Tab-separated table of C-alpha atoms in Angstrom:
chain	number	residue	atom	x	y	z
A	5	MET	CA	110.989	31.305	140.899
A	6	LYS	CA	109.287	33.764	138.240
A	7	LEU	CA	112.805	34.547	136.914
A	8	ALA	CA	113.282	30.922	136.427
A	9	CYS	CA	110.015	30.115	134.956
A	10	LEU	CA	110.713	32.949	132.726
A	11	VAL	CA	114.075	31.759	131.694
A	12	LEU	CA	112.710	28.460	130.767
A	13	VAL	CA	109.847	29.734	128.630
A	14	LEU	CA	112.195	31.953	126.460
A	15	ALA	CA	114.626	28.440	126.366
A	16	LEU	CA	111.740	26.833	124.907
A	17	ALA	CA	110.867	29.729	122.495
A	18	VAL	CA	113.980	29.828	121.228
A	19	ALA	CA	113.920	26.066	120.860
A	20	CYS	CA	110.806	25.886	119.072
A	21	GLY	CA	112.199	28.882	116.881
A	22	ASP	CA	115.205	26.647	116.076
A	23	GLY	CA	113.014	23.742	115.463
A	24	SER	CA	110.972	25.636	112.894
A	25	ARG	CA	113.688	27.486	111.373
A	26	ILE	CA	115.844	25.979	108.287
A	27	VAL	CA	119.782	26.936	107.095
A	28	VAL	CA	120.266	27.372	103.640
A	29	GLY	CA	124.063	27.267	102.411
A	30	ALA	CA	125.824	28.304	99.622
A	31	LYS	CA	129.431	28.019	98.373
A	32	ASN	CA	131.320	30.835	97.727
A	33	PHE	CA	130.931	32.708	94.165
A	34	THR	CA	128.033	34.378	92.886
A	35	GLU	CA	125.921	32.032	90.884
A	36	GLN	CA	125.859	29.797	94.446
A	37	ARG	CA	124.697	32.871	96.120
A	38	ILE	CA	121.386	33.227	93.736
A	39	LEU	CA	120.727	29.458	94.297
A	40	GLY	CA	121.084	29.947	98.004
A	41	GLU	CA	118.306	32.941	97.717
A	42	LEU	CA	116.109	30.926	95.555
A	43	VAL	CA	115.807	28.133	97.908
A	44	ALA	CA	115.530	30.336	100.646
A	45	GLN	CA	112.877	32.398	99.290
A	46	THR	CA	110.814	29.480	97.965
A	47	ALA	CA	111.269	27.967	101.648
A	48	GLU	CA	109.932	31.858	102.949
A	49	ALA	CA	107.032	31.847	100.837
A	50	LEU	CA	105.738	28.836	102.366
A	51	GLY	CA	106.254	30.825	105.956
A	52	VAL	CA	109.070	28.540	107.061
A	53	PRO	CA	111.895	30.910	108.700
A	54	VAL	CA	115.305	30.799	107.102
A	55	ARG	CA	118.781	31.481	107.821
A	56	ARG	CA	121.016	32.032	105.070
A	57	ARG	CA	124.515	30.963	105.898
A	58	PHE	CA	126.266	31.630	102.476
A	59	ASP	CA	130.048	31.965	101.173
A	60	LEU	CA	130.956	28.816	103.100
A	61	GLY	CA	133.642	27.881	100.868
A	62	GLY	CA	134.102	25.235	98.435
A	63	THR	CA	132.059	21.674	97.833
A	64	PHE	CA	134.035	20.161	101.091
A	65	VAL	CA	132.558	22.225	103.431
A	66	CYS	CA	128.995	22.629	102.202
A	67	ASP	CA	129.065	19.173	102.210
A	68	ALA	CA	130.154	18.697	105.608
A	69	ALA	CA	127.918	21.098	107.055
A	70	LEU	CA	125.147	19.573	105.553
A	71	ARG	CA	125.893	15.925	106.435
A	72	ALA	CA	126.486	17.320	110.191
A	73	GLY	CA	123.324	19.001	110.098
A	74	ASP	CA	124.806	22.681	110.338
A	75	VAL	CA	123.247	23.164	107.046
A	76	ASP	CA	119.668	21.881	106.008
A	77	ALA	CA	119.754	22.613	102.185
A	78	TYR	CA	121.832	24.098	99.617
A	79	VAL	CA	122.353	23.551	95.628
A	80	GLU	CA	124.935	21.185	94.162
A	81	TYR	CA	126.105	20.097	90.721
A	82	THR	CA	125.645	16.226	89.972
A	83	GLY	CA	129.146	15.817	88.338
A	84	THR	CA	130.569	17.310	91.167
A	85	ALA	CA	129.171	15.202	93.859
A	86	LEU	CA	129.886	12.355	91.717
A	87	THR	CA	133.864	12.799	91.244
A	88	ALA	CA	134.833	15.158	94.249
A	89	VAL	CA	132.269	14.230	97.094
A	90	LEU	CA	131.935	10.428	96.025
A	91	LYS	CA	135.296	9.736	94.641
A	92	GLU	CA	133.697	8.148	91.737
A	93	PRO	CA	134.642	8.040	87.525
A	94	PRO	CA	133.057	10.753	85.477
A	95	ASP	CA	129.911	9.543	83.588
A	96	THR	CA	128.756	11.654	80.296
A	97	ASP	CA	125.209	10.818	80.933
A	98	PRO	CA	123.241	13.058	82.395
A	99	ARG	CA	120.541	10.703	84.236
A	100	ARG	CA	122.898	8.177	84.978
A	101	VAL	CA	124.924	10.847	87.061
A	102	TYR	CA	121.745	12.186	88.582
A	103	GLU	CA	120.593	8.500	89.709
A	104	ARG	CA	123.789	7.820	91.016
A	105	VAL	CA	124.729	10.369	93.074
A	106	ALA	CA	121.035	10.750	94.387
A	107	ALA	CA	120.947	6.650	95.746
A	108	ALA	CA	124.301	7.357	97.071
A	109	TYR	CA	123.350	10.478	99.256
A	110	ARG	CA	120.012	9.077	100.175
A	111	ALA	CA	122.083	6.201	101.756
A	112	ALA	CA	123.307	8.977	104.318
A	113	GLY	CA	119.846	10.874	104.625
A	114	LEU	CA	120.088	13.110	102.203
A	115	GLU	CA	117.550	14.092	99.160
A	116	TRP	CA	118.405	14.831	95.753
A	117	LEU	CA	115.446	17.124	94.757
A	118	PRO	CA	114.677	17.730	90.396
A	119	PRO	CA	117.679	19.492	88.739
A	120	LEU	CA	116.678	23.454	88.197
A	121	GLY	CA	117.406	23.047	84.533
A	122	PHE	CA	120.689	24.134	83.372
A	123	ASP	CA	123.747	22.400	83.228
A	124	ASN	CA	126.815	24.611	84.456
A	125	THR	CA	129.430	22.249	82.832
A	126	PHE	CA	133.023	23.479	81.202
A	127	ALA	CA	132.146	25.544	78.507
A	128	MET	CA	134.761	26.456	75.302
A	129	VAL	CA	134.136	30.198	74.422
A	130	VAL	CA	134.527	32.277	71.362
A	131	ARG	CA	133.648	35.814	69.999
A	132	GLY	CA	130.384	36.061	68.443
A	133	ASP	CA	132.164	36.356	65.201
A	134	GLU	CA	133.689	33.124	64.739
A	135	THR	CA	132.257	30.993	62.584
A	136	VAL	CA	132.657	27.698	64.155
A	137	THR	CA	129.860	26.267	66.338
A	138	THR	CA	131.175	22.885	67.516
A	139	LEU	CA	133.919	21.406	69.038
A	140	SER	CA	134.305	18.852	66.336
A	141	GLU	CA	134.399	21.311	63.702
A	142	ALA	CA	137.102	23.495	65.938
A	143	VAL	CA	139.764	21.038	65.317
A	144	ALA	CA	140.338	22.160	61.938
A	145	VAL	CA	141.222	25.462	63.015
A	146	ALA	CA	142.202	24.976	66.671
A	147	ARG	CA	145.979	24.754	65.523
A	148	GLN	CA	145.894	28.335	64.794
A	149	TRP	CA	144.128	29.493	67.711
A	150	LYS	CA	145.670	30.937	71.121
A	151	ALA	CA	143.678	29.428	73.912
A	152	GLY	CA	143.261	30.738	77.339
A	153	PHE	CA	142.935	28.198	80.360
A	154	GLY	CA	142.945	28.379	84.264
A	155	TYR	CA	144.967	26.082	85.791
A	156	GLU	CA	142.759	24.222	87.036
A	157	PHE	CA	140.705	23.381	83.657
A	158	ARG	CA	144.236	22.514	81.923
A	159	THR	CA	144.980	19.973	84.709
A	160	ARG	CA	141.842	18.259	85.703
A	161	PRO	CA	140.823	14.977	83.876
A	162	ASP	CA	137.246	16.563	83.043
A	163	GLY	CA	138.762	19.557	81.398
A	164	TYR	CA	141.180	19.799	78.689
A	165	PRO	CA	142.964	16.251	78.745
A	166	ALA	CA	139.058	15.317	78.112
A	167	LEU	CA	139.315	17.661	75.071
A	168	GLN	CA	142.519	16.152	73.745
A	169	ARG	CA	141.092	12.386	74.718
A	170	VAL	CA	137.872	13.179	73.092
A	171	TYR	CA	138.881	15.940	70.082
A	172	GLY	CA	142.079	15.269	69.933
A	173	LEU	CA	142.220	19.169	70.063
A	174	ALA	CA	145.418	21.050	70.048
A	175	PHE	CA	146.670	24.910	70.014
A	176	ALA	CA	148.968	27.152	68.844
A	177	GLU	CA	149.416	28.231	72.164
A	178	LEU	CA	148.086	27.554	75.645
A	179	ARG	CA	148.219	30.477	78.300
A	180	THR	CA	147.581	29.676	81.570
A	181	MET	CA	145.682	32.813	82.996
A	182	ASP	CA	143.260	34.001	85.956
A	183	LEU	CA	140.174	33.361	85.815
A	184	GLY	CA	139.161	36.897	86.174
A	185	LEU	CA	141.004	38.007	82.944
A	186	LEU	CA	139.877	35.085	80.753
A	187	TYR	CA	137.061	37.175	78.940
A	188	ARG	CA	138.541	40.272	78.837
A	189	ALA	CA	141.722	38.530	76.886
A	190	LEU	CA	139.034	36.800	74.442
A	191	GLY	CA	137.213	40.397	74.136
A	192	ASP	CA	140.576	42.261	72.957
A	193	ARG	CA	141.711	39.067	70.886
A	194	GLN	CA	144.520	38.248	72.926
A	195	VAL	CA	143.394	34.686	72.781
A	196	ASP	CA	140.907	33.233	70.287
A	197	VAL	CA	139.387	30.455	72.596
A	198	VAL	CA	138.908	30.370	76.510
A	199	ALA	CA	137.513	27.638	79.103
A	200	GLY	CA	134.683	29.008	81.175
A	201	SER	CA	131.397	27.717	82.699
A	202	ALA	CA	128.446	27.523	80.611
A	203	THR	CA	126.245	29.889	82.746
A	204	ASP	CA	129.089	32.642	83.018
A	205	GLY	CA	127.312	35.965	82.678
A	206	LEU	CA	129.925	37.679	80.439
A	207	ILE	CA	128.772	35.041	77.597
A	208	ASP	CA	125.645	36.631	76.548
A	209	ALA	CA	126.772	40.073	77.753
A	210	MET	CA	129.646	40.219	75.564
A	211	LYS	CA	127.759	38.052	72.805
A	212	LEU	CA	130.192	35.451	72.614
A	213	ARG	CA	129.472	31.922	71.836
A	214	VAL	CA	129.547	28.406	73.410
A	215	LEU	CA	130.894	25.870	71.012
A	216	ALA	CA	128.625	22.868	71.044
A	217	ASP	CA	130.110	19.847	73.383
A	218	ASP	CA	129.046	17.426	70.397
A	219	ARG	CA	130.740	14.250	71.493
A	220	LYS	CA	130.095	14.555	75.225
A	221	ALA	CA	133.517	15.171	76.611
A	222	PHE	CA	132.756	17.069	79.660
A	223	PRO	CA	130.588	15.421	82.184
A	224	PRO	CA	127.102	16.759	83.185
A	225	TYR	CA	127.143	19.374	86.120
A	226	GLU	CA	123.417	19.886	86.508
A	227	ALA	CA	122.487	22.221	89.535
A	228	ALA	CA	119.773	20.448	92.033
A	229	PRO	CA	118.603	21.384	95.674
A	230	VAL	CA	119.893	18.909	97.929
A	231	VAL	CA	118.130	18.750	101.181
A	232	ARG	CA	118.313	16.765	104.529
A	233	ALA	CA	115.724	13.989	104.635
A	234	ASP	CA	114.812	14.800	107.985
A	235	THR	CA	114.479	18.657	107.303
A	236	LEU	CA	112.037	17.644	104.642
A	237	ALA	CA	109.928	15.530	107.028
A	238	ARG	CA	109.334	18.527	109.331
A	239	HIS	CA	108.752	20.885	106.450
A	240	PRO	CA	106.874	18.536	104.244
A	241	ARG	CA	105.443	21.230	101.896
A	242	LEU	CA	109.170	22.238	100.987
A	243	ARG	CA	109.989	18.993	98.810
A	244	GLU	CA	107.032	19.952	96.601
A	245	ALA	CA	107.972	23.799	96.038
A	246	LEU	CA	111.461	22.919	95.346
A	247	ALA	CA	110.317	20.318	92.812
A	248	LYS	CA	108.136	22.818	91.049
A	249	LEU	CA	111.599	24.849	90.641
A	250	GLY	CA	113.071	21.734	88.164
A	251	GLY	CA	113.322	22.383	84.995
A	252	THR	CA	112.601	26.049	85.239
A	253	ILE	CA	115.843	27.516	84.865
A	254	SER	CA	117.459	27.795	81.659
A	255	ALA	CA	121.505	28.375	81.195
A	256	THR	CA	120.543	31.469	79.666
A	257	ASP	CA	118.353	32.440	82.415
A	258	MET	CA	121.281	31.440	85.075
A	259	ARG	CA	123.650	33.545	82.867
A	260	ARG	CA	121.455	36.534	82.974
A	261	MET	CA	121.032	36.707	86.456
A	262	ASN	CA	124.827	35.952	87.297
A	263	HIS	CA	125.502	39.432	84.788
A	264	ALA	CA	122.735	41.081	86.845
A	265	VAL	CA	124.979	40.697	90.091
A	266	ASP	CA	128.175	40.712	88.807
A	267	GLY	CA	128.116	42.865	85.657
A	268	GLU	CA	125.115	45.257	86.860
A	269	HIS	CA	126.026	45.478	90.622
A	270	ARG	CA	122.218	44.259	91.709
A	271	ASP	CA	121.790	42.393	95.159
A	272	ALA	CA	121.148	38.620	94.406
A	273	ALA	CA	118.002	38.739	96.685
A	274	THR	CA	116.894	41.503	94.661
A	275	VAL	CA	117.543	39.427	91.363
A	276	VAL	CA	116.226	36.079	92.634
A	277	ARG	CA	112.606	38.052	94.031
A	278	ALA	CA	112.339	39.206	90.252
A	279	TRP	CA	113.122	35.959	88.556
A	280	LEU	CA	110.157	34.112	90.884
A	281	ALA	CA	107.994	36.949	90.095
A	282	ALA	CA	108.329	36.529	86.445
A	283	HIS	CA	108.300	32.414	86.798
A	284	PRO	CA	105.101	31.900	89.467
């Protein structure tokens, strides 16, 4: 009888522990691990126990885990949610995209909190000594440039086809390259422009320049925490704490944190802890 009671008490303790704990997810790349840590450490500062489930895979794995209740929160990108998850056409207006995805997710019991402040959209990157500053200006000289693109960017409707449609951009040569080689090729002058992401850590580290998308060819990919509504009901203070992060992380901040992990080989948790300490 005593043993049975002990087992029951332990079972209840575990159940209560599971009820108070939240699970924070992340996709399988550096920026996502950093953002996962940001959400996790923000929750832990409230006294909420957190289990980290990072490197889950891509968008669809994280989205399925969130909807199934296996994950309570992760950071998603508005444009990805709109086009990949909801299968809706791209839209170039950031506010409209956010409102569309927020409404659709809310109907499924999932809440989009305010965007963190940066837009991880596609970025056309050149060396720092290049005088061209916008994609409109690049049209006149691009026919003399060699471009380095990943396969996905070259074929996705919101990638190179969007540049062709909006700007009429054409290059002397297009090289399809592994993403890990793009910036090295640019630095070694094997290519003149590459397609990266706006928050890539090497942009600032190598003193490169992002050409301004002045005609808005690329849709917005604003990063924002997505949290289960029942999780926010269990932890009312979590909504306010995560909402306070809204608008606090610039693209430059994100590049620096990405580079701190990838380029300087620092631990993501340590990098986030330092950022939070500097932004109370």
